[in-house]
């Protein structure tokens, strides 16, 4: 049964991808959806057995790569972390499959789409079930491939091509980090299996390695490399640029890959490696700084975006920041809890956005929407639930994890806990709450409440989406309300035995208790902030300030708004400072000047030209006159006789290096 | 026929085929094709038999066959295989089969000499990989030039081919002369050229350094390492498809094989001494060639430059002096033999249909050539070392091995992972995705059954090597451990 969870998506992708021509659109829809739904069923059982009953399962299939001390095998590890991820992946994936049947109805390449979704699910499952780093790397790269193919699904569009290449190459930077992390792990532990690495990590805390001339603690180095991997996949600050662009893909793809599952792989990696990462305080500091900066940066950029999907994409980026920095504070289970909750409400938001886009004949700009609440009531309800959950409205799913994260940062203020960088995270997290609430309600108001700005042609065609689109929305809405409440005690309850050995929970993690004893004024803070954000969004977009936008003409504000809507020029930075110089080097320097210049000059052409030049010169000496020849013979003999006595003196002047110069001079001549 | 003669037969079959073809009149072109194909197939089957009969638990040479060639001078012609050379022989026989198939549609007037060249090349290449005598190695190593020179010079595509052929010839010959001098030195000092004897001789360090340099000059040109690489893009761009396949697939491996067979075990101290040099050149190759690749517009040159970058990884692994690095290099060489050959075949398929190799004219081919696009996608991702394909196994092992020797080199060379993804995906995207350029593309034909039958086994093998490389690694283990023993 455990292997079926892995095998079914593979079967699904092979049948729909290679046999789509024969089984047709309906056949492939039915087959692939059935496969994933079966997967949900099996992974629920796995969740029950492994997670709730506490019986981890380990399956070893066969050796994979072996050489010397290195032994990598095909093995699968099902512990509570894996099964939690499995449930999330398969359930979101099956709902997205269901949704896409209707959403992609008019696309001629439906079987291909299904097959890509399925191959993504397969690689994602492989990623979470791996029992060693290399096999996880396979899943890690595989989801990158699936993401490339899915973003590029409408391959004739130049934007889609660019976004897909960008996603793949930027992700590859992360993969570069992860693979270096794997090499370092093998160097230190002599193995890449989770169990060996994690159980022996304690022994190696004092080892250091000389790297780039510095002596670095090896575990810190591993942590930094793994962090680079996580940053790439989870779109943290620095490598986040691919995520907003990836919205060029079809909306179900954004929901599945760029919100619920693939982008959380980085967080999963950090949580999975918690026994390693926890041993290095420097890495924890880095993770916290990066995560909280991302949360802040993405939320403030999200405020100034106008594309409905991009707003949600930045929101994803920001929420991933939350997950990452809470891991940096060593509360891995809380990060995992937010990951699960976020998957549900963010998939809901994306799918609702898809429903809106579907209804409006593929219009994505929020400024051209409005008043949709009456025409799309169910979509509106779903979107509202998702937004409230995202904003952390009390007792919805998002509240339980997000509020907990913020409260955890608050306790950093207690001097006895000694988490100084938690204060930084605390400030940014609280400010981000305000912006999160602002942009998500701005989205709601612009799309559903404000007077419409849409074309007449579009308005006439507005219709509530068909049932196959609504069913996933309703199911996700229900889970966006209840999942957090139902699973809080399992995931982050005090003293919960759920995680077992899957996550490293430090003894200090009883700080979770501290959270319960905070002053109630501070506990109210996130709610107050998000309400403020919502009210602000209301006043600016539909309320009193709607027609009174004097502040928008302020010079400083315009500058700020402009640079934020340009995403703070990250793309520009990369293009002009990294990509262009490399491209310039690749053509002008390495190709034109060296390969086609210097090397050819000293190499084949230089030699052939020199030989030609000298032979023409030598030919001129061959005059055929005996007198000339006699002259040369006598001249040579005389100089030889002259040189021999003074050679002892001359040999001090002759140097091998001089000969090399003479040789080069031959070419120039 | 005895099992012990299996290797001899494998190497003789293509030669017999070539001789047979000489006596068949040009008129029977179909017969000529069939005979060449059958010969290549037979050699392939024999090499597979070689693998089946191979004993993986020993590092000694197997299927040894000896002729006392020059009795008074103590020079023996000896052939034999061990774990290192076994797969190179199979790679050769397979790729020659592929070459005979891919050239099926050549004009009848040229096919005879063309196929004779390939069969001769096969016979020589098998000799290179199994001969156990340095002098004979040199002879066969050089003889490869003759058929290859003809293939590029006669059947190349453009006028520039003569220049390319000469460049190829000059580079290789200039390097090899030094190797001949080194071999003669060895012979006059120790009175033998049999490597099994030579492996047990300790050269003093100064001699080792000089001899190593002489060997390096020849092998580095073949691999090619960075300052000696410029013949490669030229030769590839001008050679016919089958020529490129054999050039990238097998000829480049001769350099790596030479390092494994001679430089490392004969001159261990010198190898350690020169390892930093090799590392420097390899890292430069990995990054510099990748950067150059990004800006190329000729499909064949893109793949040729990416070969330079991959070969940088191979040399890195060879000089990491541990089992991961060396086995990784062998796997990477085999994998590169399959993947880059397949990519050249793909380019050849495009060239057959559209008569251009410039990237500018391609776009949106997935709409007219879906099966081709799938295969190209597969091989492109193999080229960037996607896990689950053979290149990944090679790159992973190489980098793991190098990390133990020099972490910073791993760090630097791993940058080509990013750049490699850049140029490969860019190539694939430009060719297959985007809108269909109807003004240039007028031929709407997906790959034919023959072409599919060529590419599909390659893809299966690449996948197999990626998912279960144990079957190859287990044959290599003994020989590579034996090789490492020279450094402990």
Coordinates of N, CA and C in Angstrom, one line a residue, chain B residues 116-242:
Chain B
X116 N 32.9 2.0 -45.2 CA 34.2 1.3 -45.0 C 35.0 2.1 -44.0
X117 N 34.9 3.4 -44.1 CA 35.6 4.3 -43.1 C 35.1 4.0 -41.7
X118 N 33.8 3.9 -41.6 CA 33.2 3.7 -40.3 C 33.6 2.3 -39.7
X119 N 33.6 1.3 -40.5 CA 33.9 0.0 -40.0 C 35.4 -0.1 -39.6
X120 N 36.3 0.6 -40.5 CA 37.7 0.6 -40.1 C 37.9 1.4 -38.8
X121 N 37.1 2.5 -38.7 CA 37.2 3.2 -37.4 C 36.9 2.4 -36.2
X122 N 35.8 1.6 -36.4 CA 35.4 0.7 -35.3 C 36.5 -0.3 -34.9
X123 N 37.1 -0.9 -36.0 CA 38.1 -1.9 -35.7 C 39.2 -1.2 -34.9
X124 N 39.6 0.0 -35.3 CA 40.7 0.7 -34.7 C 40.4 1.1 -33.3
X125 N 39.1 1.6 -33.1 CA 38.7 2.0 -31.8 C 38.7 0.9 -30.8
X126 N 38.2 -0.3 -31.2 CA 38.2 -1.4 -30.3 C 39.6 -1.8 -29.9
X127 N 40.5 -1.7 -30.9 CA 41.9 -2.0 -30.5 C 42.4 -1.0 -29.5
X128 N 42.1 0.3 -29.7 CA 42.6 1.3 -28.8 C 42.2 1.0 -27.4
X129 N 40.9 0.5 -27.2 CA 40.4 0.3 -25.9 C 40.9 -1.1 -25.3
X130 N 41.4 -2.0 -26.1 CA 41.7 -3.2 -25.5 C 43.2 -3.6 -25.6
X131 N 44.0 -2.8 -26.3 CA 45.4 -3.2 -26.5 C 46.2 -2.9 -25.2
X132 N 47.0 -3.8 -24.8 CA 47.7 -3.7 -23.6 C 49.2 -3.4 -23.7
X133 N 49.5 -2.6 -24.8 CA 50.9 -2.3 -25.0 C 50.9 -0.9 -25.4
X134 N 51.8 -0.1 -24.8 CA 51.8 1.3 -25.0 C 52.1 1.7 -26.4
X135 N 53.0 0.9 -27.0 CA 53.4 1.3 -28.4 C 52.2 1.0 -29.4
X136 N 51.6 -0.1 -29.2 CA 50.4 -0.4 -30.0 C 49.3 0.6 -29.7
X137 N 49.1 1.0 -28.5 CA 48.1 2.0 -28.1 C 48.4 3.2 -29.0
X138 N 49.7 3.6 -29.0 CA 50.0 4.8 -29.8 C 49.7 4.7 -31.2
X139 N 50.0 3.5 -31.8 CA 49.7 3.3 -33.2 C 48.2 3.4 -33.5
X140 N 47.4 2.7 -32.7 CA 46.0 2.7 -32.9 C 45.4 4.1 -32.6
X141 N 45.9 4.7 -31.5 CA 45.5 6.1 -31.2 C 45.6 7.0 -32.3
X142 N 46.8 6.9 -33.0 CA 47.0 7.8 -34.2 C 46.2 7.3 -35.4
X143 N 46.0 6.0 -35.6 CA 45.4 5.6 -36.8 C 43.9 6.1 -36.9
X144 N 43.3 6.3 -35.7 CA 42.0 6.8 -35.6 C 41.8 8.1 -36.5
X145 N 42.9 8.8 -36.5 CA 42.9 10.1 -37.3 C 42.6 9.9 -38.7
X146 N 43.1 8.8 -39.3 CA 42.9 8.7 -40.8 C 41.5 8.6 -41.2
X147 N 40.7 7.6 -40.7 CA 39.3 7.5 -41.1 C 38.6 8.8 -40.7
X148 N 38.9 9.3 -39.5 CA 38.1 10.5 -39.0 C 38.4 11.7 -39.9
X149 N 39.7 11.8 -40.3 CA 40.1 12.9 -41.2 C 39.3 12.8 -42.5
X150 N 39.2 11.6 -43.0 CA 38.4 11.4 -44.3 C 37.0 11.7 -44.1
X151 N 36.4 11.3 -43.0 CA 35.0 11.5 -42.7 C 34.6 13.0 -42.7
X152 N 35.5 13.7 -41.9 CA 35.2 15.1 -41.9 C 35.5 15.8 -43.2
X153 N 36.7 15.5 -43.8 CA 37.1 16.2 -45.0 C 36.3 15.9 -46.2
X154 N 35.8 14.6 -46.3 CA 35.1 14.3 -47.6 C 33.6 14.5 -47.4
X155 N 33.1 14.0 -46.3 CA 31.6 14.0 -46.2 C 31.1 15.1 -45.3
X156 N 31.9 16.1 -45.0 CA 31.4 17.2 -44.2 C 30.4 18.1 -45.0
X157 N 29.9 19.1 -44.3 CA 28.7 19.7 -44.9 C 29.1 21.0 -45.6
X158 N 30.2 21.7 -45.2 CA 30.4 23.0 -45.8 C 31.8 23.1 -46.3
X159 N 32.1 24.2 -46.9 CA 33.5 24.4 -47.4 C 34.5 24.5 -46.3
X160 N 34.1 24.9 -45.2 CA 35.0 25.1 -44.1 C 35.5 23.8 -43.6
X161 N 35.0 22.7 -44.1 CA 35.3 21.3 -43.6 C 36.8 21.0 -43.7
X162 N 37.4 21.5 -44.8 CA 38.9 21.2 -45.0 C 39.7 21.8 -43.8
X163 N 39.3 23.1 -43.5 CA 40.0 23.8 -42.5 C 39.8 23.0 -41.2
X164 N 38.6 22.6 -40.9 CA 38.3 21.9 -39.7 C 39.1 20.6 -39.6
X165 N 39.1 19.9 -40.7 CA 39.8 18.6 -40.7 C 41.3 18.8 -40.5
X166 N 41.9 19.8 -41.1 CA 43.3 20.1 -40.9 C 43.6 20.5 -39.4
X167 N 42.7 21.3 -38.9 CA 42.9 21.7 -37.5 C 42.9 20.5 -36.6
X168 N 41.9 19.6 -36.8 CA 41.8 18.4 -36.0 C 43.1 17.6 -36.2
X169 N 43.6 17.5 -37.4 CA 44.7 16.7 -37.6 C 46.0 17.3 -37.0
X170 N 46.2 18.6 -37.1 CA 47.4 19.2 -36.6 C 47.4 19.1 -35.1
X171 N 46.3 19.4 -34.5 CA 46.2 19.4 -33.0 C 46.6 18.0 -32.5
X172 N 45.9 17.0 -33.0 CA 46.1 15.7 -32.5 C 47.5 15.2 -32.7
X173 N 48.0 15.5 -33.9 CA 49.3 14.9 -34.3 C 50.4 15.6 -33.5
X174 N 50.3 16.9 -33.3 CA 51.3 17.7 -32.6 C 51.4 17.1 -31.2
X175 N 50.2 16.9 -30.5 CA 50.3 16.4 -29.2 C 50.9 15.0 -29.1
X176 N 50.5 14.2 -30.1 CA 50.9 12.7 -30.1 C 52.4 12.5 -30.2
X177 N 53.1 13.4 -30.9 CA 54.5 13.2 -31.2 C 55.2 13.2 -29.8
X178 N 54.8 14.0 -28.9 CA 55.5 14.0 -27.6 C 55.2 12.7 -26.9
X179 N 54.0 12.1 -27.1 CA 53.7 10.8 -26.5 C 54.6 9.8 -27.1
X180 N 54.9 9.8 -28.4 CA 55.7 8.8 -29.0 C 57.1 8.9 -28.4
X181 N 57.6 10.1 -28.2 CA 58.9 10.3 -27.5 C 58.9 9.7 -26.1
X182 N 57.8 9.9 -25.4 CA 57.8 9.4 -24.0 C 57.8 7.8 -24.1
X183 N 57.0 7.3 -25.0 CA 56.9 5.8 -25.1 C 58.3 5.3 -25.5
X184 N 59.0 5.9 -26.4 CA 60.4 5.4 -26.7 C 61.3 5.5 -25.5
X185 N 61.2 6.6 -24.8 CA 62.0 6.7 -23.5 C 61.7 5.5 -22.6
X186 N 60.4 5.3 -22.4 CA 60.1 4.2 -21.5 C 60.7 2.9 -22.0
X187 N 60.6 2.7 -23.3 CA 61.0 1.4 -23.9 C 62.5 1.3 -23.8
X188 N 63.3 2.4 -24.0 CA 64.7 2.3 -23.9 C 65.2 2.2 -22.5
X189 N 64.5 2.7 -21.6 CA 64.9 2.6 -20.2 C 64.6 1.2 -19.6
X190 N 63.4 0.7 -20.0 CA 63.0 -0.5 -19.3 C 62.8 -1.7 -20.2
X191 N 63.0 -1.5 -21.5 CA 63.0 -2.7 -22.4 C 61.7 -3.3 -22.6
X192 N 60.6 -2.7 -22.3 CA 59.3 -3.3 -22.6 C 58.3 -2.2 -22.8
X193 N 57.3 -2.5 -23.5 CA 56.2 -1.6 -23.6 C 54.8 -2.2 -23.1
X194 N 55.0 -3.4 -22.5 CA 53.7 -4.0 -22.0 C 53.3 -3.3 -20.7
X195 N 52.1 -2.8 -20.7 CA 51.7 -2.0 -19.5 C 51.5 -2.9 -18.3
X196 N 51.2 -4.2 -18.4 CA 51.1 -5.0 -17.2 C 52.5 -5.1 -16.5
X197 N 53.5 -5.0 -17.3 CA 54.9 -5.0 -16.7 C 55.2 -3.6 -16.2
X198 N 54.9 -2.7 -17.0 CA 55.2 -1.3 -16.6 C 54.6 -0.8 -15.4
X199 N 53.3 -1.3 -15.1 CA 52.6 -0.9 -13.9 C 53.4 -1.2 -12.7
X200 N 54.2 -2.2 -12.8 CA 55.0 -2.6 -11.6 C 56.3 -2.0 -11.5
X201 N 56.6 -1.1 -12.4 CA 57.9 -0.4 -12.3 C 57.7 0.9 -11.7
X202 N 58.7 1.3 -10.8 CA 58.6 2.6 -10.2 C 59.6 3.5 -11.0
X203 N 59.0 4.5 -11.6 CA 59.8 5.5 -12.3 C 60.2 6.5 -11.2
X204 N 61.4 7.1 -11.4 CA 61.8 8.1 -10.4 C 61.0 9.4 -10.7
X205 N 60.8 10.2 -9.7 CA 59.8 11.3 -9.8 C 60.1 12.3 -10.9
X206 N 61.4 12.6 -11.1 CA 61.7 13.6 -12.2 C 61.3 13.0 -13.6
X207 N 61.6 11.8 -13.8 CA 61.2 11.1 -15.1 C 59.7 11.1 -15.2
X208 N 59.1 10.7 -14.1 CA 57.6 10.7 -14.1 C 57.0 12.0 -14.6
X209 N 57.5 13.1 -14.0 CA 56.9 14.4 -14.3 C 57.1 14.7 -15.8
X210 N 58.3 14.4 -16.4 CA 58.5 14.6 -17.8 C 57.6 13.7 -18.7
X211 N 57.6 12.5 -18.3 CA 56.8 11.5 -19.1 C 55.3 11.9 -19.0
X212 N 54.9 12.2 -17.8 CA 53.5 12.6 -17.6 C 53.1 13.8 -18.5
X213 N 54.0 14.8 -18.5 CA 53.7 15.9 -19.4 C 53.6 15.5 -20.8
X214 N 54.4 14.6 -21.3 CA 54.4 14.2 -22.7 C 53.1 13.5 -23.0
X215 N 52.6 12.6 -22.1 CA 51.4 11.9 -22.2 C 50.2 12.9 -22.2
X216 N 50.4 13.9 -21.3 CA 49.3 14.9 -21.1 C 49.1 15.7 -22.4
X217 N 50.2 16.0 -23.1 CA 50.1 16.8 -24.3 C 49.2 16.1 -25.3
X218 N 49.3 14.8 -25.4 CA 48.5 14.1 -26.4 C 47.1 13.8 -25.9
X219 N 46.9 13.4 -24.6 CA 45.6 13.1 -24.1 C 44.7 14.3 -23.9
X220 N 45.4 15.4 -23.5 CA 44.6 16.6 -23.2 C 44.0 17.2 -24.5
X221 N 44.7 16.9 -25.6 CA 44.1 17.4 -26.9 C 42.9 16.5 -27.3
X222 N 43.0 15.3 -27.0 CA 41.9 14.4 -27.3 C 40.6 14.6 -26.5
X223 N 40.9 15.0 -25.2 CA 39.7 15.0 -24.3 C 38.6 16.0 -24.6
X224 N 38.8 17.2 -25.0 CA 39.9 18.1 -25.0 C 39.9 19.0 -23.7
X225 N 41.0 19.3 -23.2 CA 41.1 20.3 -22.1 C 41.2 21.7 -22.7
X226 N 41.1 22.7 -21.8 CA 40.7 24.0 -22.3 C 41.6 24.6 -23.3
X227 N 42.9 24.8 -23.2 CA 43.6 25.5 -24.2 C 43.7 24.8 -25.5
X228 N 43.4 23.5 -25.5 CA 43.6 22.7 -26.7 C 42.2 22.3 -27.3
X229 N 41.2 23.0 -26.9 CA 39.8 22.5 -27.3 C 39.3 23.1 -28.6
X230 N 40.0 24.0 -29.2 CA 39.2 24.7 -30.3 C 39.0 23.9 -31.5
X231 N 39.7 22.8 -31.6 CA 39.4 21.9 -32.8 C 38.1 21.3 -32.7
X232 N 37.6 21.1 -31.5 CA 36.4 20.3 -31.3 C 35.1 21.0 -31.9
X233 N 34.8 22.2 -31.5 CA 33.6 22.8 -32.1 C 33.7 22.9 -33.6
X234 N 34.9 23.2 -34.1 CA 35.1 23.2 -35.6 C 34.8 21.9 -36.2
X235 N 35.4 20.8 -35.7 CA 35.3 19.5 -36.2 C 33.9 19.0 -36.2
X236 N 33.2 19.3 -35.0 CA 31.8 18.9 -34.9 C 30.9 19.6 -35.8
X237 N 31.1 20.9 -36.0 CA 30.2 21.7 -36.8 C 30.4 21.2 -38.3
X238 N 31.5 20.8 -38.7 CA 31.7 20.4 -40.1 C 31.5 18.9 -40.4
X239 N 31.6 18.1 -39.4 CA 31.5 16.7 -39.6 C 30.0 16.3 -40.0
X240 N 29.8 15.2 -40.7 CA 28.4 14.8 -40.9 C 27.9 14.2 -39.6
X241 N 26.6 14.0 -39.5 CA 26.0 13.6 -38.2 C 26.7 12.4 -37.6
X242 N 26.9 11.4 -38.4 CA 27.5 10.2 -37.9 C 28.9 10.5 -37.4

